Tab-separated table of C-alpha atoms in Angstrom:
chain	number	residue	atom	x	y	z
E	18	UNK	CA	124.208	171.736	152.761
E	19	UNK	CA	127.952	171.502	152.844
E	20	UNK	CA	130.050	171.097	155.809
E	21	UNK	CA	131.696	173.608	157.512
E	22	UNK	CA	135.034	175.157	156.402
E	23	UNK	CA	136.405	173.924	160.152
E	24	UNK	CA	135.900	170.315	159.354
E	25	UNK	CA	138.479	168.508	158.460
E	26	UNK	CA	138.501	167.910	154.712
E	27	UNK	CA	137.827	163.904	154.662
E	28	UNK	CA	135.088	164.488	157.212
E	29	UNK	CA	133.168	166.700	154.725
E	30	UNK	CA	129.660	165.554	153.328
E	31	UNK	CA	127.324	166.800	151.174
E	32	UNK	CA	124.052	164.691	151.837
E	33	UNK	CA	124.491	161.326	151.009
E	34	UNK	CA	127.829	162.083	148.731
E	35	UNK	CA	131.518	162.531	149.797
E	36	UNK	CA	132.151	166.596	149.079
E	37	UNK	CA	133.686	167.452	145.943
E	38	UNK	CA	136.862	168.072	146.868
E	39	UNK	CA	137.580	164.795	147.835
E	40	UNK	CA	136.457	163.557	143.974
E	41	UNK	CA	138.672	166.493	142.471
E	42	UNK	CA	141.402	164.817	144.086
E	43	UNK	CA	140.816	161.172	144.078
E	44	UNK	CA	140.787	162.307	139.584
E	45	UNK	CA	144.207	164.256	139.969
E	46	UNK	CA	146.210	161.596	140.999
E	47	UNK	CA	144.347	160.448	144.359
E	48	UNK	CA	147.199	161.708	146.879
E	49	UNK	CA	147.408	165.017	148.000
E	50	UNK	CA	149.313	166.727	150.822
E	51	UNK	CA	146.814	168.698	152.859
E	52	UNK	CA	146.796	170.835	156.065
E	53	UNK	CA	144.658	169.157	159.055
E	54	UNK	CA	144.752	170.921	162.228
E	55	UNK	CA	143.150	168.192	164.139
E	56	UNK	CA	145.611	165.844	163.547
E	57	UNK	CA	148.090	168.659	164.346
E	58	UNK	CA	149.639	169.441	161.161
E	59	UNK	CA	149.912	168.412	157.034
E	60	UNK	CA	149.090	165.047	156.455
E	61	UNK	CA	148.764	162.480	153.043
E	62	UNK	CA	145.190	162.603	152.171
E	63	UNK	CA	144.298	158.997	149.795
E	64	UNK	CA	141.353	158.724	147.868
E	65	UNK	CA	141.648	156.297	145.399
E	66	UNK	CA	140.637	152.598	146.289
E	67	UNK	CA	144.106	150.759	144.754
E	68	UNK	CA	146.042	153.226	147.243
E	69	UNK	CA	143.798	153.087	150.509
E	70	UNK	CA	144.022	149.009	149.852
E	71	UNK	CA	148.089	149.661	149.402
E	72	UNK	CA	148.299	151.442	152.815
E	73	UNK	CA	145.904	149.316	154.705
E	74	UNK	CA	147.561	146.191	153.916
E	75	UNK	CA	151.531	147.392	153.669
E	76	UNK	CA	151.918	147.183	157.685
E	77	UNK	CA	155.826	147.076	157.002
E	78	UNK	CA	155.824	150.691	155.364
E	79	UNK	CA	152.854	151.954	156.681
E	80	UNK	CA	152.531	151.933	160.727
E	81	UNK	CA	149.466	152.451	163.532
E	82	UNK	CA	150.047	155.910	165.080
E	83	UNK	CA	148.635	154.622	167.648
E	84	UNK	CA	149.277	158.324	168.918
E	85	UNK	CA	146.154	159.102	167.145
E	86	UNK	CA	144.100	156.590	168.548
E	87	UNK	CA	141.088	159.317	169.295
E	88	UNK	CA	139.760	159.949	165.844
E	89	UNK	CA	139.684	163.653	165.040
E	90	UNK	CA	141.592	164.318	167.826
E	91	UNK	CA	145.526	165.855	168.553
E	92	UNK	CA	148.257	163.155	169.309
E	93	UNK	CA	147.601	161.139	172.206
E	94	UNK	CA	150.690	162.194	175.140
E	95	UNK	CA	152.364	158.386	176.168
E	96	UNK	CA	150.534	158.538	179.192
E	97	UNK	CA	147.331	158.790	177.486
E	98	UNK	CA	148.342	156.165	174.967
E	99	UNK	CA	149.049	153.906	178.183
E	100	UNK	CA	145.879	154.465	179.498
E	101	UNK	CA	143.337	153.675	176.000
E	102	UNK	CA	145.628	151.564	174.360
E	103	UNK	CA	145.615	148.006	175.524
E	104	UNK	CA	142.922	145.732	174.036
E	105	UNK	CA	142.523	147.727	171.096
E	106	UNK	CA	143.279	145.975	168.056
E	107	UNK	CA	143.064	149.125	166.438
E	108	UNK	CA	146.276	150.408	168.036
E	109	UNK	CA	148.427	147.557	167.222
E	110	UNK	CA	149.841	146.260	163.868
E	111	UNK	CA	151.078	142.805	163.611
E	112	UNK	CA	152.344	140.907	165.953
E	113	UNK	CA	150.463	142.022	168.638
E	114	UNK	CA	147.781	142.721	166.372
E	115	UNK	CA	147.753	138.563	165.351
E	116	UNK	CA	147.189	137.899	168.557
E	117	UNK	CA	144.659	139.858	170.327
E	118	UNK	CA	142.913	138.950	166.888
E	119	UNK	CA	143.457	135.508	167.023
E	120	UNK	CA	142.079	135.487	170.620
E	121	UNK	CA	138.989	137.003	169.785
E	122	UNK	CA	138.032	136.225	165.668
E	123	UNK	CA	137.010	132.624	166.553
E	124	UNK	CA	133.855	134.576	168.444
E	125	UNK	CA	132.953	136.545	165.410
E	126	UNK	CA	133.172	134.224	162.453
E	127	UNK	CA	129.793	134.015	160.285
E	128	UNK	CA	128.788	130.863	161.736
E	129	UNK	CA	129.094	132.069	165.270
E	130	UNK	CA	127.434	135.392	164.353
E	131	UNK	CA	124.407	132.841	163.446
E	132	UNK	CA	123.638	131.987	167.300
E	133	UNK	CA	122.712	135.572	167.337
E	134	UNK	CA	120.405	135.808	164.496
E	135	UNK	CA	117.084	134.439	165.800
E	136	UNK	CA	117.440	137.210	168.880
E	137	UNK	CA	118.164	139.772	166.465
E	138	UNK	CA	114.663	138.782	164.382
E	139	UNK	CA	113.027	139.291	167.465
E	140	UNK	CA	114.893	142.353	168.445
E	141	UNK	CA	114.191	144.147	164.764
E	142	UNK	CA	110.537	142.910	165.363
E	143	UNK	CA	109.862	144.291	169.089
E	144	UNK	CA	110.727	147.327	167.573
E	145	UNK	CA	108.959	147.011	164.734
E	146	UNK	CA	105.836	146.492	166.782
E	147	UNK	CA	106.113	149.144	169.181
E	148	UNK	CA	106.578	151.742	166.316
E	149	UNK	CA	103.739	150.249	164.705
E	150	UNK	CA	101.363	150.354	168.185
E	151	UNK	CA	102.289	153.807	168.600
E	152	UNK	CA	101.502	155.209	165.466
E	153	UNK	CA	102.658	157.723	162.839
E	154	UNK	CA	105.133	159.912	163.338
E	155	UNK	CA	107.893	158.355	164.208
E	156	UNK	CA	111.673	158.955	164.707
E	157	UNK	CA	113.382	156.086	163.073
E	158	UNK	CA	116.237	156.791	164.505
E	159	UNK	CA	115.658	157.144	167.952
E	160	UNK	CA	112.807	154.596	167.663
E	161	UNK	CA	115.084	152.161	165.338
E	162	UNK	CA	118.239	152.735	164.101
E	163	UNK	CA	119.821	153.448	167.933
E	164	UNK	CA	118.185	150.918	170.467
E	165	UNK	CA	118.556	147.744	167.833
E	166	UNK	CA	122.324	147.321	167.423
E	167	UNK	CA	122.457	148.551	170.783
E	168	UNK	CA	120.542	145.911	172.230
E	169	UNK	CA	122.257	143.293	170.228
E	170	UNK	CA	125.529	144.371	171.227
E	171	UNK	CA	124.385	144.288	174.550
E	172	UNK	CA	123.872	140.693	173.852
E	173	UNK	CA	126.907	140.015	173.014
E	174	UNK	CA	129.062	141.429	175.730
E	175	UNK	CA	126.474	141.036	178.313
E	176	UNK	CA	125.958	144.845	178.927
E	177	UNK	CA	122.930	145.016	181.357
E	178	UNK	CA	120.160	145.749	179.427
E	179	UNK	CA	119.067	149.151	182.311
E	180	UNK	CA	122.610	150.524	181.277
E	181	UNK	CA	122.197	150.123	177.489
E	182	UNK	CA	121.043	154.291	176.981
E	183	UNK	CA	124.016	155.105	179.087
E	184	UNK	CA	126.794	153.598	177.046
E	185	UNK	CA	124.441	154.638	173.828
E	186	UNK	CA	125.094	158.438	175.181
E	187	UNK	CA	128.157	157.839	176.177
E	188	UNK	CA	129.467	156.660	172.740
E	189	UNK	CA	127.464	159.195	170.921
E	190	UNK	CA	129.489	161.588	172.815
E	191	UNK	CA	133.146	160.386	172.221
E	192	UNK	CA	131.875	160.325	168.208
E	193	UNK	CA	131.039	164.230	168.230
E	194	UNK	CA	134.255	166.363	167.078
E	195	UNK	CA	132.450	169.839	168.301
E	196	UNK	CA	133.430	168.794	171.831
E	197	UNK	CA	136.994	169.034	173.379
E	198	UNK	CA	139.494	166.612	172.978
E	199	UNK	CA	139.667	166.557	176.900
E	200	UNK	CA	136.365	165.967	176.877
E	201	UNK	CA	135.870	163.149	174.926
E	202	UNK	CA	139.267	161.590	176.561
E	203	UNK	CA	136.947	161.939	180.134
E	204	UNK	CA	134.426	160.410	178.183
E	205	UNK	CA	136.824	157.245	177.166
E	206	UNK	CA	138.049	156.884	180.919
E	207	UNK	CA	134.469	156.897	182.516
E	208	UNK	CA	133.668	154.128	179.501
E	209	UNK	CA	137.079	151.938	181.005
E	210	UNK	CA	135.257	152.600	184.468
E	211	UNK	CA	132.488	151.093	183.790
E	212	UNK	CA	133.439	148.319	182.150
E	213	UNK	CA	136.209	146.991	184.566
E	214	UNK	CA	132.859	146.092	187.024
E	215	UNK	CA	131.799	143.944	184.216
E	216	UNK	CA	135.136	142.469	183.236
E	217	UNK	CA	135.409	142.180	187.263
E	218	UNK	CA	132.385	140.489	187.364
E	219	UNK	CA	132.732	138.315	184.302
E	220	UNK	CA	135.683	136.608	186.241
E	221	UNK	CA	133.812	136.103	189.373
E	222	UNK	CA	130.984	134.392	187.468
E	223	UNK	CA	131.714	134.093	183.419
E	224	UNK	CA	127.941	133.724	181.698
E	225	UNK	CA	127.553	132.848	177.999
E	226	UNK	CA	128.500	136.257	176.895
E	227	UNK	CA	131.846	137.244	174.835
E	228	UNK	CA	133.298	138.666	178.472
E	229	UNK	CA	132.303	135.133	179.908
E	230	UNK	CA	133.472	133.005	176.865
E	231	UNK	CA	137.432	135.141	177.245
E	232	UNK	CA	137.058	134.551	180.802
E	233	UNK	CA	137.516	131.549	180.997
E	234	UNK	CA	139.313	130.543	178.235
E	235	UNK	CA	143.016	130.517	179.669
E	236	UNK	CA	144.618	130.125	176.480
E	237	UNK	CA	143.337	133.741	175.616
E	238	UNK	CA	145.631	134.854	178.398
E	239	UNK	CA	143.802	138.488	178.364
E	240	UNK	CA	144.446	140.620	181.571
E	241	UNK	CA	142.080	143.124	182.813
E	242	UNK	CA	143.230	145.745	181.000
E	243	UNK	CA	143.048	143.893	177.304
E	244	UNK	CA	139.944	142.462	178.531
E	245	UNK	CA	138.080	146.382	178.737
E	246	UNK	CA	139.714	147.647	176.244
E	247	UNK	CA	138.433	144.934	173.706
E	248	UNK	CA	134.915	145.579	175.322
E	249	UNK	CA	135.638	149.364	174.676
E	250	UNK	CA	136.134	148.953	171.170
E	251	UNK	CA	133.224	146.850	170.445
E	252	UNK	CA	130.847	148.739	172.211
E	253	UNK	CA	132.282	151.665	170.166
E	254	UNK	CA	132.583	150.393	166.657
E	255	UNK	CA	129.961	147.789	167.100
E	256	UNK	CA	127.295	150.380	168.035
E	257	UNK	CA	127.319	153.690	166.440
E	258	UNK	CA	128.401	152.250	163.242
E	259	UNK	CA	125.710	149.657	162.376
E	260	UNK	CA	123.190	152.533	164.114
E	261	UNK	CA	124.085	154.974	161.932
E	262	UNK	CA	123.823	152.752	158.859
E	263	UNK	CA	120.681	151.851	159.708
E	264	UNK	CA	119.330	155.143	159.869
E	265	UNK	CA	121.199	156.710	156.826
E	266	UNK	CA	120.520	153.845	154.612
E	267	UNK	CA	116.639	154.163	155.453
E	268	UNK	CA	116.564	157.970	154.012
E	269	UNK	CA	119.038	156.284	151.082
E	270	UNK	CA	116.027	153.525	149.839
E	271	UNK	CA	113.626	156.311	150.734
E	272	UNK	CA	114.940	158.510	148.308
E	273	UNK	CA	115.210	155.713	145.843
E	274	UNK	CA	111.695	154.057	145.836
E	275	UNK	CA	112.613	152.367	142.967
E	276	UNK	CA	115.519	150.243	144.935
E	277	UNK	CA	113.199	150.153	148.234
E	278	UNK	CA	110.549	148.410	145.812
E	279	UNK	CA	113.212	146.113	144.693
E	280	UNK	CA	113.963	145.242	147.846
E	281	UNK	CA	110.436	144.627	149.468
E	282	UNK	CA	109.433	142.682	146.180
E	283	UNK	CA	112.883	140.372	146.145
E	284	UNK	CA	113.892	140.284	149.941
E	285	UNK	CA	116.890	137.565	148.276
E	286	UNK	CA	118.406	140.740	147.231
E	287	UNK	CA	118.793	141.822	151.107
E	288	UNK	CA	122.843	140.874	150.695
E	289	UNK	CA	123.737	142.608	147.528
E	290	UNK	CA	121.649	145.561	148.760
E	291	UNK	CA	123.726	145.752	152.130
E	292	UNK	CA	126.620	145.586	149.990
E	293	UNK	CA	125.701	148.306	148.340
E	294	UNK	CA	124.519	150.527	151.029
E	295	UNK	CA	127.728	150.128	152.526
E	296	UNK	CA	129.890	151.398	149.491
E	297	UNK	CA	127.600	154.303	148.590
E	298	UNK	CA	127.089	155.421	152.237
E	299	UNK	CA	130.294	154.567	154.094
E	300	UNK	CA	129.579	156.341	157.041
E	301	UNK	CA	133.198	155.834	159.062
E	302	UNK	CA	135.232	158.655	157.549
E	303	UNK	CA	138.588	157.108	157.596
E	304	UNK	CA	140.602	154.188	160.017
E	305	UNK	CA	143.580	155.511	162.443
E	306	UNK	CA	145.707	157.824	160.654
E	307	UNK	CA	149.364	155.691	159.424
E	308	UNK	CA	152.796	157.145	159.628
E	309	UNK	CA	155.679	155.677	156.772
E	310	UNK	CA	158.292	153.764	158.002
E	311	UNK	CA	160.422	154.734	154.999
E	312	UNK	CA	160.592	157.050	151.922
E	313	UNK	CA	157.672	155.554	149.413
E	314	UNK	CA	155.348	156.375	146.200
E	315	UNK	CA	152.168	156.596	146.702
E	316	UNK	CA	149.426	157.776	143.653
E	317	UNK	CA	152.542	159.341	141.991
E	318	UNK	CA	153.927	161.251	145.359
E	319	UNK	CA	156.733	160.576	147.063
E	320	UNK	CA	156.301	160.468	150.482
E	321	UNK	CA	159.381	161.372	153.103
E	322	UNK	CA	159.620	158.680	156.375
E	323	UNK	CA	157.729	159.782	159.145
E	324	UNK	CA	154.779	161.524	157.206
E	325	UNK	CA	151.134	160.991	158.450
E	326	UNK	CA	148.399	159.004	155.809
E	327	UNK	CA	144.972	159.749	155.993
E	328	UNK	CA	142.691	157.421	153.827
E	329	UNK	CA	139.714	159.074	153.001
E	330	UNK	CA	136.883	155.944	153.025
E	331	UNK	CA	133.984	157.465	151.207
E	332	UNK	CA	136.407	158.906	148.376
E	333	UNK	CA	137.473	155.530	147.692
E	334	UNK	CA	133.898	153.970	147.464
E	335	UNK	CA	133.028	156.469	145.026
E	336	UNK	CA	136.003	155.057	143.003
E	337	UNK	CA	135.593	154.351	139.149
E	338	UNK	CA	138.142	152.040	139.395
E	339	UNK	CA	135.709	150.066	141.828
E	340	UNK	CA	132.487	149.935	140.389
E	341	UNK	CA	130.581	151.480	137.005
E	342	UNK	CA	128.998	154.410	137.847
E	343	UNK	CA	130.082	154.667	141.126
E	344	UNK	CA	127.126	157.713	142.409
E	345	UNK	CA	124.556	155.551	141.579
E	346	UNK	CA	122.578	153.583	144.330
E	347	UNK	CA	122.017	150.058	142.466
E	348	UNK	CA	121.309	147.355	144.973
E	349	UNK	CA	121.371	144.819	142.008
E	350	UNK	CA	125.398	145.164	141.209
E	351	UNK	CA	128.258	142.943	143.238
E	352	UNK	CA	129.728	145.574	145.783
E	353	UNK	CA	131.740	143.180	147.655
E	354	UNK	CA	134.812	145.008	147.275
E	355	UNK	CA	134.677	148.086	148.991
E	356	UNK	CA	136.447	149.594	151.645
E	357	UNK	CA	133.765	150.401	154.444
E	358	UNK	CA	135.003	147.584	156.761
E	359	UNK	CA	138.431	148.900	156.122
E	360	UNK	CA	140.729	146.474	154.301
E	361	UNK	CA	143.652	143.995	155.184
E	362	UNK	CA	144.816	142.761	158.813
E	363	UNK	CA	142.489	145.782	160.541
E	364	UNK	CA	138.972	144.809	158.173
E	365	UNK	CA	136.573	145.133	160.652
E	366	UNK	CA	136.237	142.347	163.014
E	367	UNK	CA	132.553	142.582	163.980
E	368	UNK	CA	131.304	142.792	159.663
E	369	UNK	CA	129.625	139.534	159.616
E	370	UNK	CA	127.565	140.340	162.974
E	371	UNK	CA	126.737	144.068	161.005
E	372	UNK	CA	125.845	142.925	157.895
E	373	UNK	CA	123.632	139.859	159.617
E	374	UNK	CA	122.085	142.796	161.693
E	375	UNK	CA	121.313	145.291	158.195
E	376	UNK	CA	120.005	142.333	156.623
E	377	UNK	CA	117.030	142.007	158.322
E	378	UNK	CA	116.514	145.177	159.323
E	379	UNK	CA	116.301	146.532	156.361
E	380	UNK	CA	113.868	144.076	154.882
E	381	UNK	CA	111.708	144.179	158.053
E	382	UNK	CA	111.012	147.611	157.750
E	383	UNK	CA	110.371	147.731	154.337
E	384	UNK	CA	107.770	144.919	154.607
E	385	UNK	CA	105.998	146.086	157.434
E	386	UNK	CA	105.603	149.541	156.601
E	387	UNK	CA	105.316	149.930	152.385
E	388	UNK	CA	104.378	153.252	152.451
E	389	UNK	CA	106.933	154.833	154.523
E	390	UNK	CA	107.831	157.651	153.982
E	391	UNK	CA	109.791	160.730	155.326
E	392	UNK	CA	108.280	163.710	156.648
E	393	UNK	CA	109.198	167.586	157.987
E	394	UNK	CA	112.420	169.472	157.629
E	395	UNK	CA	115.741	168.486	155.619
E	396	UNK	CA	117.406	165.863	157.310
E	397	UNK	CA	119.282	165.918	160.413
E	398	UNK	CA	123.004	165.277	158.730
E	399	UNK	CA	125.469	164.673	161.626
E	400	UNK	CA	128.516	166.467	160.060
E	401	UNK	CA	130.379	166.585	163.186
E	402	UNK	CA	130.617	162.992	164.410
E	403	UNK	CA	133.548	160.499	163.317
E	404	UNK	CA	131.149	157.895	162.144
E	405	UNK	CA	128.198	160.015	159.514
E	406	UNK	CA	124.338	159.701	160.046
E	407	UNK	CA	121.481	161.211	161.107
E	408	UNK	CA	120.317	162.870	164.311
E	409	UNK	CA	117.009	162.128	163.338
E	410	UNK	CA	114.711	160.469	161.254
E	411	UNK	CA	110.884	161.433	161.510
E	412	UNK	CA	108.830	159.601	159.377
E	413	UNK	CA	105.082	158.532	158.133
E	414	UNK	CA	103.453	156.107	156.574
């Protein structure tokens, strides 16, 4: 079913597929002026994957507005900016970008990501085997989608494992668009709360966590503030985003046995399939809004200084220009380009621990249970939430 008419246009699904309107214009030129009352006014809505590449990587023409830091939400006031802003690479463009990145990318390189992967085998499999002991039905998302990237990104901050459903609610929260943007704002200060005790605590007695490893490495030179706020974000985008992957790209290989077959018979295709998932699915709608530093061209439009740029994520994955037929699932073509990590100094900084954490989990499930299968009403499309997915997954097998 189509999204509501109150969404805003580059959050609108329909199933699996970006709605139309983003694909009518993404073929008439790809840039479109277009009214977004969230964001409090018109903005530059980009479709096509050359541009969203042009805008994510031109940080001297195209700037953070870091005054729309709260995705979905109105400009942040200054005092609000003050108050979510520091830590965040997302609200920074280079320099001070380079170096809360350079602080923190050493942490998150592939190799790195690798100290992780024998505790995510036996997270995916815990699961695994409690779904199994229980028995048909299940929720895979509730049961499998949620508490796995949750627990392992528990393990890497150190998150007490008792408060893991409360930050899982808590994030789930901030994510949903119906609710106020005062709301979600309280939501983003009680997350801060909580995790200044950890940062505290982290510099009383520094473990083998991330928080440990940044507290005592003086060269990071990190206060408090940057310390939560770089916990905030990677609870945030390290949570709900591999979660809802997980659970949207089950129903994906479910509805294409033939690719789920592929994948269970030739688990060395677990990569390429990720890869794949990620382009067709792309579940985070679009990165922080920019704002043009200068008059400039973009997809044939000229675009006045000052203007706000939307890039519209899924659009762009659905690109010609990217791939050969672009609608089409095929786990066995090279995705590697896409845009669902985002693209130049902001590409996601936690994609090697996400795509380490869909490629077992996806090949796990598929071996242990080869005749799942989903079961009752349509599916439980999140519309509303910054990041797509599911509210729920029941299935058989």
């Amino acid at each position: 079913m189509a999204a509501m008419p109150t969404t805003p246009l580059h959050f609108r699904r329909v199933g699996f597929d970006p709605h139309p309107d983003l694909a009518e214009i993404r073929d008439q030129g790809g840039v479109r002026r277009v009214d977004s009352p969230a964001l409090g006014g018109p903005v530059w809505l980009v479709t096509r994957v050359e541009d969203v590449r042009l805008v994510y990587s031109d940080t001297r023409r195209f700037r953070i507005s870091a005054h729309h830091l709260v995705p979905g939400a109105p400009a942040l006031s200054d005092e609000e900016l003050a108050a979510v802003r520091p830590g965040n690479l997302l609200a920074f463009d280079p320099p001070e970008h380079t170096r809360l990145r350079r602080t923190l990318a050493p942490e998150f390189t592939a190799r790195r990501m690798r100290r992780l992967e024998p505790r995510i085998h036996d997270i995916v499999r815990d699961h695994l085997d409690a779904i199994e002991r229980q028995g048909p039905p299940a929720d895979l998302v509730a049961d499998f989608a949620l508490p796995v990237p949750a627990l392992v990104i528990c393990e890497l901050l150190g998150v007490p494992f008792a408060d893991r459903e409360a930050f899982q609610d808590r994030y789930t929260r901030f994510f949903d668009v119906t609710l106020t943007f005062e709301q979600r704002l309280a939501i983003q200060y009680e997350s801060k709360a909580y995790l200044a005790e950890l940062v505290a605590r982290a510099r009383v007695e520094p473990g083998d966590d991330l928080l440990g490893v940044l507290a005592r490495d003086e060269t990071a030179a990190l206060d408090d503030r940057e310390m939560v706020g770089v916990a905030d974000l990677l609870l945030l985008a390290g949570h709900e985003t591999t979660a809802n992957m997980l659970g949207l790209g089950v129903l994906a290989l479910l509805r294409h046995p033939d690719q789920l077959r592929l994948l269970r018979e030739e688990p060395e295709r677990a990569d390429a399939a990720v890869e794949e998932l990620l382009r067709w699915l792309t579940v985070v709608h679009t990165g922080v809004p920019r704002v043009t530093v200068a008059e400039v061209e973009l997809g044939g439009q000229v675009l006045g200084p000052g203007e706000l740029v939307v890039c519209s994520l899924p659009a762009a994955d659905r690109d010609p220009a990217l791939v050969p037929d672009p609608d089409v699932l095929d786990i066995t073509r090279d995705a590697g380009g896409h845009v669902a990590f985002g693209h130049g100094v902001h590409h996601c900084l936690g994609a090697p621990l996400a795509r380490m954490e869909m490629r077992i989990a996806f090949p796990a499930l598929a071996r242990r249970f080869p005749a799942l299968r989903a079961v009752g009403p349509a599916p439980d499309y999140r519309s509303q939430q910054v990041v797509y997915g599911l509210g729920s997954l029941p299935v058989t097998w």
